[in-house]
Amino acid sequence: MADWMNAVREVDGEVFDLIRQEEKRQHKTIRLIASENYASQAVLEATASVFTNKYAEGYAGKRYYLGQEAVDKLETLAIDRAKALFGADHVNVQPYSGSPANLEMYYALCDLGDTILGMGLPSGGHLTHGWKVNFSGRYYNAVSYGVDPDSERIDMEEVRKLAHEHKPKVLLCGASAYPRTIDFAAFREIADEVGAYMVADMAHISGLVAGGAHPTPIPHADVVTSTTHKTLRGPRGGIILCKDDHAKAIDRAVFPACQGGPHLNIIAALAVALSEALKPDFKTYAADVVENAKAMAEAFQERGYRLVTGGTDNHLLLLDLTPKDIGGKPAAEAMEAAGIVANANSIPFDKRKPFDPSGVRIGTAAVTTRGMGPSEMKAIVDWTDRAVENAGDDAALAAIRAEVDEFCNGFPVPYTF
Ligand code: DSN
């Protein structure tokens, strides 16, 4: 990477040094933040392309400015690839990221004050699914469903009960910290019973859906939103897929209602990422992400850790540190000192505060991209366990860090470093 950053080095040494520092960090640590990944060199190069210089308000064939010969072809290519990958009727590739995509989805489907029903943040949902400090909780009448206290899985009967009681305009499924398969057909059934639009936010799992490692929401949902940089392994951005019936409303919601000019460099990089995801080896990648998560779950359980829901079906696990007598935050800090980066996370019915929660969320998308497999997952669990057990012992954590550093050298990042 740094090789083609020569101009940055010349013009702005400070930023160059920070880029270099971050490159090293990403190379020298085991990255387990469930929403992160490593984009390929091709995706990174397209992100840095001259498309960043162009304005293109509107859509292909209908723009407000001239000079769109390449732009129109690019956006159409990205849309066609997304349609082919996910089997969607209609795709908008302009959302700046996942939160704007959800804003645009609500704008297209709801009026201010309408009722929306989504998964609560404390149970694993996202801020934009109706949480009170977010626009979605402020401008809509947001009602939340949670998980069953015993199984810690989404309780479809509770969803049904709340849907019948509140008659939402939008019934939203999808999560940021839920380790189990989402039953999209069941959500569709409930939405139909109450006349709601069914929306799936597949941000976390879109790469698994693309690779066939998680059931797809596309046939069931009116609208599907996603980020493009998590398991899908593209640039940081957003995407909305929908049935033809909603195409006009979604496109108008993105532009001119909520956004201005699209970020064409990101759309170029997304087109590249989609072409990568259409290749057969992406299916292997998606299956490996899930296999690695299962291997980690097993290894944690062998060491006496409690996993929320007792395991995983997707790319993430949620550890409950309560039985280990340590909070999620000090545990995650000890892990980071040992070179293993994850995030502290609330668990369902958490007795601790959101900024000092009981859990740690762990994802396998990034380590799988580096070519690590089940035996490496066991080694990572071993280091994580040692780090948690030795929280506060700087010398012990530094010793683990040295082992992790050496280990990382054996698994190159997918770009020239
Ligand atoms: N921040 C993302 C995550 O970590 O899940 C969601 O937007």
CSV table of C-alpha atoms and ligand atoms in Angstrom, one decimal:
chain,number,residue,atom,x,y,z
A,1,MET,CA,0.0,0.0,0.0
A,2,ALA,CA,2.6,2.5,1.1
A,3,ASP,CA,4.3,2.1,-2.4
A,4,TRP,CA,1.5,3.9,-4.1
A,5,MET,CA,1.2,6.4,-1.3
A,6,ASN,CA,4.4,8.3,-2.4
A,7,ALA,CA,2.5,11.5,-3.1
A,8,VAL,CA,0.9,11.4,0.3
A,9,ARG,CA,4.3,10.9,1.8
A,10,GLU,CA,5.6,14.0,-0.1
A,11,VAL,CA,2.7,16.3,0.5
A,12,ASP,CA,1.7,15.3,4.0
A,13,GLY,CA,4.1,13.3,6.1
A,14,GLU,CA,1.8,13.4,9.1
A,15,VAL,CA,-1.1,11.7,7.3
A,16,PHE,CA,1.3,9.3,5.6
A,17,ASP,CA,2.7,8.2,9.0
A,18,LEU,CA,-0.8,7.6,10.3
A,19,ILE,CA,-1.7,5.5,7.3
A,20,ARG,CA,1.4,3.5,7.8
A,21,GLN,CA,0.6,3.2,11.5
A,22,GLU,CA,-2.8,1.9,10.7
A,23,GLU,CA,-1.5,-0.5,8.0
A,24,LYS,CA,0.9,-2.0,10.6
A,25,ARG,CA,-1.9,-2.3,13.2
A,26,GLN,CA,-4.1,-4.1,10.8
A,27,HIS,CA,-1.3,-6.4,9.8
A,28,LYS,CA,0.1,-7.0,13.3
A,29,THR,CA,-3.2,-7.7,15.2
A,30,ILE,CA,-5.9,-10.3,15.1
A,31,ARG,CA,-8.9,-8.4,14.1
A,32,LEU,CA,-12.1,-9.8,15.6
A,33,ILE,CA,-14.5,-6.8,15.4
A,34,ALA,CA,-17.5,-8.5,13.8
A,35,SER,CA,-18.3,-5.6,11.5
A,36,GLU,CA,-14.8,-5.2,10.0
A,37,ASN,CA,-12.9,-7.0,7.3
A,38,TYR,CA,-9.9,-6.5,4.9
A,39,ALA,CA,-10.9,-5.1,1.5
A,40,SER,CA,-8.7,-6.3,-1.4
A,41,GLN,CA,-6.0,-4.3,-3.1
A,42,ALA,CA,-8.3,-3.9,-6.1
A,43,VAL,CA,-11.1,-2.5,-3.9
A,44,LEU,CA,-8.7,-0.1,-2.2
A,45,GLU,CA,-7.3,1.1,-5.5
A,46,ALA,CA,-10.7,1.7,-7.0
A,47,THR,CA,-11.6,3.7,-3.8
A,48,ALA,CA,-8.6,5.9,-4.5
A,49,SER,CA,-9.6,6.5,-8.2
A,50,VAL,CA,-10.4,9.8,-10.0
A,51,PHE,CA,-14.1,9.0,-9.7
A,52,THR,CA,-13.7,10.9,-6.4
A,53,ASN,CA,-13.5,14.1,-8.6
A,54,LYS,CA,-16.9,13.8,-10.2
A,55,TYR,CA,-20.4,15.0,-9.3
A,56,ALA,CA,-23.3,12.9,-10.6
A,57,GLU,CA,-26.6,13.9,-8.8
A,58,GLY,CA,-29.4,11.8,-10.3
A,59,TYR,CA,-29.3,8.3,-11.9
A,60,ALA,CA,-27.8,6.9,-15.2
A,61,GLY,CA,-29.3,8.7,-18.2
A,62,LYS,CA,-30.9,11.4,-16.0
A,63,ARG,CA,-28.2,13.5,-14.4
A,64,TYR,CA,-28.0,17.2,-13.5
A,65,TYR,CA,-24.4,17.7,-14.7
A,66,LEU,CA,-22.6,16.7,-17.9
A,67,GLY,CA,-19.6,14.5,-18.3
A,68,GLN,CA,-21.2,11.2,-17.2
A,69,GLU,CA,-20.1,8.8,-20.0
A,70,ALA,CA,-18.0,6.6,-17.7
A,71,VAL,CA,-20.1,7.4,-14.6
A,72,ASP,CA,-23.4,6.1,-16.1
A,73,LYS,CA,-21.6,2.9,-17.2
A,74,LEU,CA,-20.0,2.4,-13.8
A,75,GLU,CA,-23.2,2.8,-11.8
A,76,THR,CA,-25.1,0.5,-14.2
A,77,LEU,CA,-22.4,-2.1,-13.9
A,78,ALA,CA,-22.5,-2.0,-10.1
A,79,ILE,CA,-26.3,-2.3,-10.1
A,80,ASP,CA,-26.2,-5.2,-12.5
A,81,ARG,CA,-23.6,-7.0,-10.5
A,82,ALA,CA,-25.6,-6.5,-7.2
A,83,LYS,CA,-28.8,-7.7,-8.9
A,84,ALA,CA,-27.0,-10.8,-10.2
A,85,LEU,CA,-25.3,-11.5,-6.8
A,86,PHE,CA,-28.4,-11.2,-4.7
A,87,GLY,CA,-31.2,-11.8,-7.2
A,88,ALA,CA,-32.9,-8.5,-6.5
A,89,ASP,CA,-35.5,-6.7,-8.7
A,90,HIS,CA,-34.0,-3.3,-8.1
A,91,VAL,CA,-30.8,-1.9,-6.5
A,92,ASN,CA,-29.6,1.5,-5.4
A,93,VAL,CA,-25.9,1.7,-4.9
A,94,GLN,CA,-25.7,5.3,-3.8
A,95,PRO,CA,-26.3,5.2,0.0
A,96,TYR,CA,-23.3,6.6,1.8
A,97,SER,CA,-23.5,3.8,4.4
A,98,GLY,CA,-25.8,1.6,6.5
A,99,SER,CA,-27.4,4.3,8.6
A,100,PRO,CA,-28.2,6.6,5.6
A,101,ALA,CA,-29.6,3.5,3.8
A,102,ASN,CA,-32.0,2.9,6.7
A,103,LEU,CA,-32.9,6.6,6.9
A,104,GLU,CA,-33.8,6.4,3.1
A,105,MET,CA,-35.7,3.2,3.6
A,106,TYR,CA,-37.9,4.8,6.3
A,107,TYR,CA,-38.3,7.9,4.2
A,108,ALA,CA,-39.5,5.8,1.3
A,109,LEU,CA,-41.9,3.7,3.3
A,110,CYS,CA,-43.2,5.8,6.2
A,111,ASP,CA,-44.5,9.2,7.2
A,112,LEU,CA,-43.1,11.0,10.2
A,113,GLY,CA,-44.6,9.5,13.4
A,114,ASP,CA,-45.5,6.2,11.8
A,115,THR,CA,-45.0,3.1,13.9
A,116,ILE,CA,-41.9,0.9,13.2
A,117,LEU,CA,-41.1,-2.4,14.9
A,118,GLY,CA,-37.5,-3.5,15.1
A,119,MET,CA,-35.1,-5.4,17.3
A,120,GLY,CA,-34.1,-3.4,20.4
A,121,LEU,CA,-30.5,-2.3,20.7
A,122,PRO,CA,-29.9,-4.1,24.1
A,123,SER,CA,-31.0,-7.4,22.4
A,124,GLY,CA,-28.6,-7.0,19.5
A,125,GLY,CA,-30.4,-4.6,17.2
A,126,HIS,CA,-29.0,-1.5,15.6
A,127,LEU,CA,-29.4,2.2,16.6
A,128,THR,CA,-31.3,2.8,13.4
A,129,HIS,CA,-33.8,0.1,14.2
A,130,GLY,CA,-35.7,2.6,16.4
A,131,TRP,CA,-33.4,3.3,19.3
A,132,LYS,CA,-34.4,6.4,21.2
A,133,VAL,CA,-31.2,8.4,20.8
A,134,ASN,CA,-31.3,7.9,17.0
A,135,PHE,CA,-33.4,9.7,14.4
A,136,SER,CA,-35.4,6.4,14.0
A,137,GLY,CA,-36.5,6.5,17.6
A,138,ARG,CA,-37.1,10.3,17.6
A,139,TYR,CA,-39.1,10.7,14.4
A,140,TYR,CA,-41.0,7.5,14.3
A,141,ASN,CA,-43.1,5.7,16.9
A,142,ALA,CA,-40.6,3.0,17.5
A,143,VAL,CA,-41.5,-0.2,19.3
A,144,SER,CA,-38.9,-2.9,20.0
A,145,TYR,CA,-38.9,-6.6,20.2
A,146,GLY,CA,-36.2,-8.5,22.1
A,147,VAL,CA,-35.1,-12.1,22.6
A,148,ASP,CA,-36.5,-14.9,24.8
A,149,PRO,CA,-34.9,-14.8,28.3
A,150,ASP,CA,-34.1,-18.5,28.2
A,151,SER,CA,-33.0,-19.2,24.7
A,152,GLU,CA,-31.8,-15.7,24.0
A,153,ARG,CA,-33.1,-16.1,20.5
A,154,ILE,CA,-35.6,-13.9,18.7
A,155,ASP,CA,-39.0,-14.9,20.1
A,156,MET,CA,-41.3,-14.9,17.0
A,157,GLU,CA,-44.4,-15.1,19.1
A,158,GLU,CA,-43.4,-11.9,20.9
A,159,VAL,CA,-42.8,-10.3,17.5
A,160,ARG,CA,-46.2,-11.4,16.3
A,161,LYS,CA,-47.9,-10.2,19.5
A,162,LEU,CA,-46.2,-6.7,19.3
A,163,ALA,CA,-47.0,-6.5,15.5
A,164,HIS,CA,-50.7,-7.2,16.1
A,165,GLU,CA,-50.8,-4.8,19.1
A,166,HIS,CA,-49.0,-1.9,17.4
A,167,LYS,CA,-49.7,-2.4,13.7
A,168,PRO,CA,-46.4,-1.1,12.5
A,169,LYS,CA,-45.9,0.4,9.0
A,170,VAL,CA,-42.5,-1.3,8.9
A,171,LEU,CA,-41.5,-4.6,10.5
A,172,LEU,CA,-37.7,-4.6,10.5
A,173,CYS,CA,-35.4,-7.6,11.1
A,174,GLY,CA,-31.6,-7.8,11.1
A,175,ALA,CA,-29.1,-7.2,13.9
A,176,SER,CA,-25.6,-6.1,14.9
A,177,ALA,CA,-25.0,-8.5,17.6
A,178,TYR,CA,-27.1,-11.6,17.1
A,179,PRO,CA,-25.3,-14.9,16.5
A,180,ARG,CA,-28.2,-16.9,15.0
A,181,THR,CA,-30.0,-17.3,11.7
A,182,ILE,CA,-32.8,-14.9,11.1
A,183,ASP,CA,-36.1,-16.5,9.9
A,184,PHE,CA,-37.0,-14.1,7.1
A,185,ALA,CA,-40.0,-16.2,6.0
A,186,ALA,CA,-41.5,-15.9,9.5
A,187,PHE,CA,-41.0,-12.1,9.5
A,188,ARG,CA,-42.8,-11.9,6.1
A,189,GLU,CA,-45.7,-14.0,7.5
A,190,ILE,CA,-46.2,-11.6,10.4
A,191,ALA,CA,-45.8,-8.5,8.2
A,192,ASP,CA,-48.6,-9.9,6.0
A,193,GLU,CA,-50.8,-10.6,9.0
A,194,VAL,CA,-50.7,-6.9,10.0
A,195,GLY,CA,-50.3,-5.2,6.6
A,196,ALA,CA,-46.7,-4.0,7.3
A,197,TYR,CA,-43.8,-3.6,5.0
A,198,MET,CA,-41.2,-6.2,5.7
A,199,VAL,CA,-37.6,-4.8,5.8
A,200,ALA,CA,-34.4,-6.7,6.4
A,201,ASP,CA,-31.2,-5.0,7.4
A,202,MET,CA,-28.6,-7.5,6.3
A,203,ALA,CA,-25.5,-5.3,7.0
A,204,HIS,CA,-23.7,-7.9,9.1
A,205,ILE,CA,-24.5,-10.9,7.0
A,206,SER,CA,-24.6,-9.7,3.4
A,207,GLY,CA,-21.4,-11.5,2.6
A,208,LEU,CA,-22.8,-14.7,4.0
A,209,VAL,CA,-26.0,-14.2,2.0
A,210,ALA,CA,-24.0,-13.5,-1.1
A,211,GLY,CA,-21.9,-16.6,-0.6
A,212,GLY,CA,-24.9,-18.8,0.3
A,213,ALA,CA,-23.9,-19.3,4.0
A,214,HIS,CA,-27.0,-17.6,5.4
A,215,PRO,CA,-30.6,-17.8,4.0
A,216,THR,CA,-31.4,-14.8,1.8
A,217,PRO,CA,-34.0,-12.2,2.8
A,218,ILE,CA,-34.5,-11.0,-0.8
A,219,PRO,CA,-37.5,-13.1,-1.8
A,220,HIS,CA,-39.3,-12.2,1.5
A,221,ALA,CA,-38.6,-8.6,2.1
A,222,ASP,CA,-40.1,-5.5,0.5
A,223,VAL,CA,-36.8,-3.7,1.0
A,224,VAL,CA,-33.3,-4.9,2.1
A,225,THR,CA,-30.6,-2.5,3.3
A,226,SER,CA,-27.0,-3.2,3.9
A,227,THR,CA,-23.5,-1.8,4.4
A,228,THR,CA,-20.9,-3.1,1.9
A,229,HIS,CA,-17.8,-3.3,4.0
A,230,LYS,CA,-18.6,-6.0,6.6
A,231,THR,CA,-18.8,-9.7,5.5
A,232,LEU,CA,-19.3,-8.5,1.9
A,233,ARG,CA,-15.7,-7.2,2.0
A,234,GLY,CA,-16.2,-4.1,-0.1
A,235,PRO,CA,-15.5,-0.4,0.5
A,236,ARG,CA,-17.3,1.5,3.3
A,237,GLY,CA,-20.7,2.2,1.8
A,238,GLY,CA,-24.4,1.3,1.7
A,239,ILE,CA,-26.8,-0.4,-0.7
A,240,ILE,CA,-30.6,-0.8,-0.9
A,241,LEU,CA,-32.3,-3.7,-2.7
A,242,CYS,CA,-36.0,-3.8,-3.2
A,243,LYS,CA,-39.0,-5.2,-5.1
A,244,ASP,CA,-39.9,-3.3,-8.3
A,245,ASP,CA,-43.0,-1.8,-6.5
A,246,HIS,CA,-40.7,0.3,-4.2
A,247,ALA,CA,-38.0,1.2,-6.8
A,248,LYS,CA,-39.2,4.7,-7.5
A,249,ALA,CA,-39.8,5.6,-3.8
A,250,ILE,CA,-36.4,4.2,-2.8
A,251,ASP,CA,-34.5,6.1,-5.6
A,252,ARG,CA,-36.3,9.3,-4.7
A,253,ALA,CA,-35.6,8.8,-1.0
A,254,VAL,CA,-31.8,8.4,-1.7
A,255,PHE,CA,-31.7,11.4,-4.1
A,256,PRO,CA,-32.9,14.1,-3.9
A,257,ALA,CA,-34.5,13.5,-0.5
A,258,CYS,CA,-31.6,12.4,1.8
A,259,GLN,CA,-28.4,12.6,-0.2
A,260,GLY,CA,-26.6,14.8,-2.8
A,261,GLY,CA,-24.0,13.5,-5.2
A,262,PRO,CA,-23.1,9.9,-4.9
A,263,HIS,CA,-19.5,8.9,-3.9
A,264,LEU,CA,-18.5,7.4,-7.3
A,265,ASN,CA,-15.1,6.2,-6.1
A,266,ILE,CA,-16.9,4.1,-3.6
A,267,ILE,CA,-19.4,2.8,-6.2
A,268,ALA,CA,-16.3,1.9,-8.4
A,269,ALA,CA,-14.9,0.0,-5.5
A,270,LEU,CA,-18.2,-1.6,-4.8
A,271,ALA,CA,-18.4,-2.8,-8.4
A,272,VAL,CA,-15.0,-4.4,-7.9
A,273,ALA,CA,-16.1,-6.0,-4.6
A,274,LEU,CA,-19.3,-7.4,-6.2
A,275,SER,CA,-17.3,-8.9,-9.0
A,276,GLU,CA,-15.1,-10.6,-6.4
A,277,ALA,CA,-18.2,-11.8,-4.5
A,278,LEU,CA,-19.6,-13.3,-7.8
A,279,LYS,CA,-16.6,-15.6,-8.1
A,280,PRO,CA,-16.9,-19.2,-6.9
A,281,ASP,CA,-14.2,-18.8,-4.2
A,282,PHE,CA,-16.4,-16.2,-2.4
A,283,LYS,CA,-18.8,-19.1,-1.5
A,284,THR,CA,-15.8,-20.9,0.1
A,285,TYR,CA,-14.9,-17.8,2.0
A,286,ALA,CA,-18.5,-17.4,3.3
A,287,ALA,CA,-18.7,-21.0,4.4
A,288,ASP,CA,-15.2,-20.7,6.1
A,289,VAL,CA,-16.3,-17.6,8.0
A,290,VAL,CA,-19.2,-19.6,9.6
A,291,GLU,CA,-17.0,-22.7,10.1
A,292,ASN,CA,-14.4,-20.6,11.9
A,293,ALA,CA,-17.1,-19.0,14.1
A,294,LYS,CA,-18.3,-22.5,15.1
A,295,ALA,CA,-14.7,-23.6,15.8
A,296,MET,CA,-14.2,-20.6,18.0
A,297,ALA,CA,-17.5,-21.1,19.8
A,298,GLU,CA,-16.5,-24.7,20.6
A,299,ALA,CA,-13.1,-23.7,21.9
A,300,PHE,CA,-14.5,-20.9,24.1
A,301,GLN,CA,-17.0,-23.3,25.6
A,302,GLU,CA,-14.3,-25.9,26.2
A,303,ARG,CA,-12.6,-23.2,28.3
A,304,GLY,CA,-15.8,-22.5,30.3
A,305,TYR,CA,-17.0,-19.4,28.6
A,306,ARG,CA,-20.7,-18.7,28.3
A,307,LEU,CA,-21.9,-17.8,24.8
A,308,VAL,CA,-25.1,-15.9,24.3
A,309,THR,CA,-27.6,-18.4,22.7
A,310,GLY,CA,-25.1,-21.2,23.4
A,311,GLY,CA,-23.3,-20.9,20.0
A,312,THR,CA,-23.5,-19.4,16.6
A,313,ASP,CA,-24.9,-19.9,13.1
A,314,ASN,CA,-23.2,-16.9,11.5
A,315,HIS,CA,-20.0,-14.9,11.6
A,316,LEU,CA,-20.2,-13.8,15.2
A,317,LEU,CA,-20.2,-14.9,18.8
A,318,LEU,CA,-21.2,-13.0,21.9
A,319,LEU,CA,-19.3,-13.9,25.0
A,320,ASP,CA,-20.9,-13.3,28.4
A,321,LEU,CA,-17.9,-12.6,30.7
A,322,THR,CA,-20.1,-12.7,33.9
A,323,PRO,CA,-19.0,-16.2,34.9
A,324,LYS,CA,-15.3,-15.1,34.4
A,325,ASP,CA,-15.8,-12.3,36.9
A,326,ILE,CA,-14.7,-9.5,34.6
A,327,GLY,CA,-16.6,-6.9,32.6
A,328,GLY,CA,-16.6,-6.8,28.8
A,329,LYS,CA,-14.6,-3.6,28.7
A,330,PRO,CA,-11.6,-4.7,30.8
A,331,ALA,CA,-11.6,-8.0,29.0
A,332,ALA,CA,-11.6,-6.3,25.6
A,333,GLU,CA,-8.8,-4.0,26.8
A,334,ALA,CA,-6.7,-6.9,28.0
A,335,MET,CA,-7.3,-8.6,24.6
A,336,GLU,CA,-6.2,-5.5,22.8
A,337,ALA,CA,-3.0,-5.3,24.9
A,338,ALA,CA,-2.3,-8.8,23.7
A,339,GLY,CA,-2.9,-7.9,20.1
A,340,ILE,CA,-6.4,-9.2,19.7
A,341,VAL,CA,-9.0,-6.5,18.9
A,342,ALA,CA,-12.7,-7.0,19.5
A,343,ASN,CA,-15.4,-4.8,21.1
A,344,ALA,CA,-17.1,-4.8,24.5
A,345,ASN,CA,-20.8,-5.4,23.9
A,346,SER,CA,-24.1,-5.5,25.8
A,347,ILE,CA,-25.6,-8.9,26.2
A,348,PRO,CA,-29.4,-9.4,26.3
A,349,PHE,CA,-30.8,-8.4,29.7
A,350,ASP,CA,-27.4,-7.0,30.7
A,351,LYS,CA,-27.2,-5.9,34.3
A,352,ARG,CA,-24.2,-3.6,33.5
A,353,LYS,CA,-24.3,-0.3,31.7
A,354,PRO,CA,-23.9,0.0,27.9
A,355,PHE,CA,-20.5,1.7,28.2
A,356,ASP,CA,-19.3,-1.0,30.6
A,357,PRO,CA,-21.2,-4.0,29.5
A,358,SER,CA,-20.9,-7.7,30.3
A,359,GLY,CA,-20.1,-9.1,26.9
A,360,VAL,CA,-17.4,-9.1,24.1
A,361,ARG,CA,-18.5,-9.5,20.5
A,362,ILE,CA,-16.2,-11.5,18.3
A,363,GLY,CA,-16.4,-11.9,14.5
A,364,THR,CA,-14.5,-14.1,12.1
A,365,ALA,CA,-14.8,-12.3,8.8
A,366,ALA,CA,-11.4,-10.5,8.9
A,367,VAL,CA,-9.4,-13.5,10.2
A,368,THR,CA,-10.9,-15.7,7.5
A,369,THR,CA,-9.9,-13.3,4.8
A,370,ARG,CA,-6.3,-13.7,6.0
A,371,GLY,CA,-6.6,-17.4,5.4
A,372,MET,CA,-6.9,-18.5,9.0
A,373,GLY,CA,-8.9,-21.7,9.6
A,374,PRO,CA,-10.2,-23.8,12.6
A,375,SER,CA,-6.9,-24.6,14.1
A,376,GLU,CA,-5.9,-20.9,14.1
A,377,MET,CA,-9.3,-20.2,15.7
A,378,LYS,CA,-8.3,-22.5,18.6
A,379,ALA,CA,-5.0,-20.7,19.0
A,380,ILE,CA,-6.8,-17.3,19.0
A,381,VAL,CA,-9.2,-18.6,21.7
A,382,ASP,CA,-6.2,-19.8,23.7
A,383,TRP,CA,-4.5,-16.3,23.5
A,384,THR,CA,-7.8,-14.6,24.3
A,385,ASP,CA,-8.4,-16.8,27.3
A,386,ARG,CA,-4.9,-16.1,28.6
A,387,ALA,CA,-5.4,-12.3,28.0
A,388,VAL,CA,-8.7,-12.3,29.9
A,389,GLU,CA,-7.1,-14.4,32.8
A,390,ASN,CA,-4.2,-12.0,32.9
A,391,ALA,CA,-6.0,-8.7,32.6
A,392,GLY,CA,-4.0,-6.0,34.3
A,393,ASP,CA,-0.7,-8.0,34.1
A,394,ASP,CA,1.2,-5.9,31.6
A,395,ALA,CA,4.1,-8.4,31.4
A,396,ALA,CA,1.9,-11.4,30.7
A,397,LEU,CA,-0.1,-9.4,28.1
A,398,ALA,CA,3.1,-8.2,26.4
A,399,ALA,CA,4.3,-11.9,26.2
A,400,ILE,CA,1.0,-12.9,24.4
A,401,ARG,CA,1.4,-9.9,22.2
A,402,ALA,CA,4.8,-11.1,21.0
A,403,GLU,CA,3.4,-14.5,20.1
A,404,VAL,CA,0.4,-12.8,18.3
A,405,ASP,CA,2.8,-10.6,16.4
A,406,GLU,CA,4.8,-13.5,15.2
A,407,PHE,CA,1.7,-15.5,14.2
A,408,CYS,CA,0.3,-12.5,12.2
A,409,ASN,CA,3.4,-12.6,10.0
A,410,GLY,CA,2.2,-16.0,8.7
A,411,PHE,CA,-1.1,-14.7,7.4
A,412,PRO,CA,-0.6,-11.8,5.0
A,413,VAL,CA,-3.2,-9.1,4.6
A,414,PRO,CA,-4.8,-9.1,1.1
A,415,TYR,CA,-2.9,-6.1,-0.2
A,416,THR,CA,0.8,-5.2,-0.7
A,417,PHE,CA,2.2,-4.1,2.6
B,1,DSN,N1,-20.9,-0.2,13.8
B,1,DSN,C1,-21.5,-1.4,13.2
B,1,DSN,C2,-21.2,-2.6,14.0
B,1,DSN,O1,-20.1,-2.7,14.6
B,1,DSN,O2,-22.0,-3.6,14.1
B,1,DSN,C3,-22.9,-1.3,13.0
B,1,DSN,O3,-23.2,-0.1,12.3
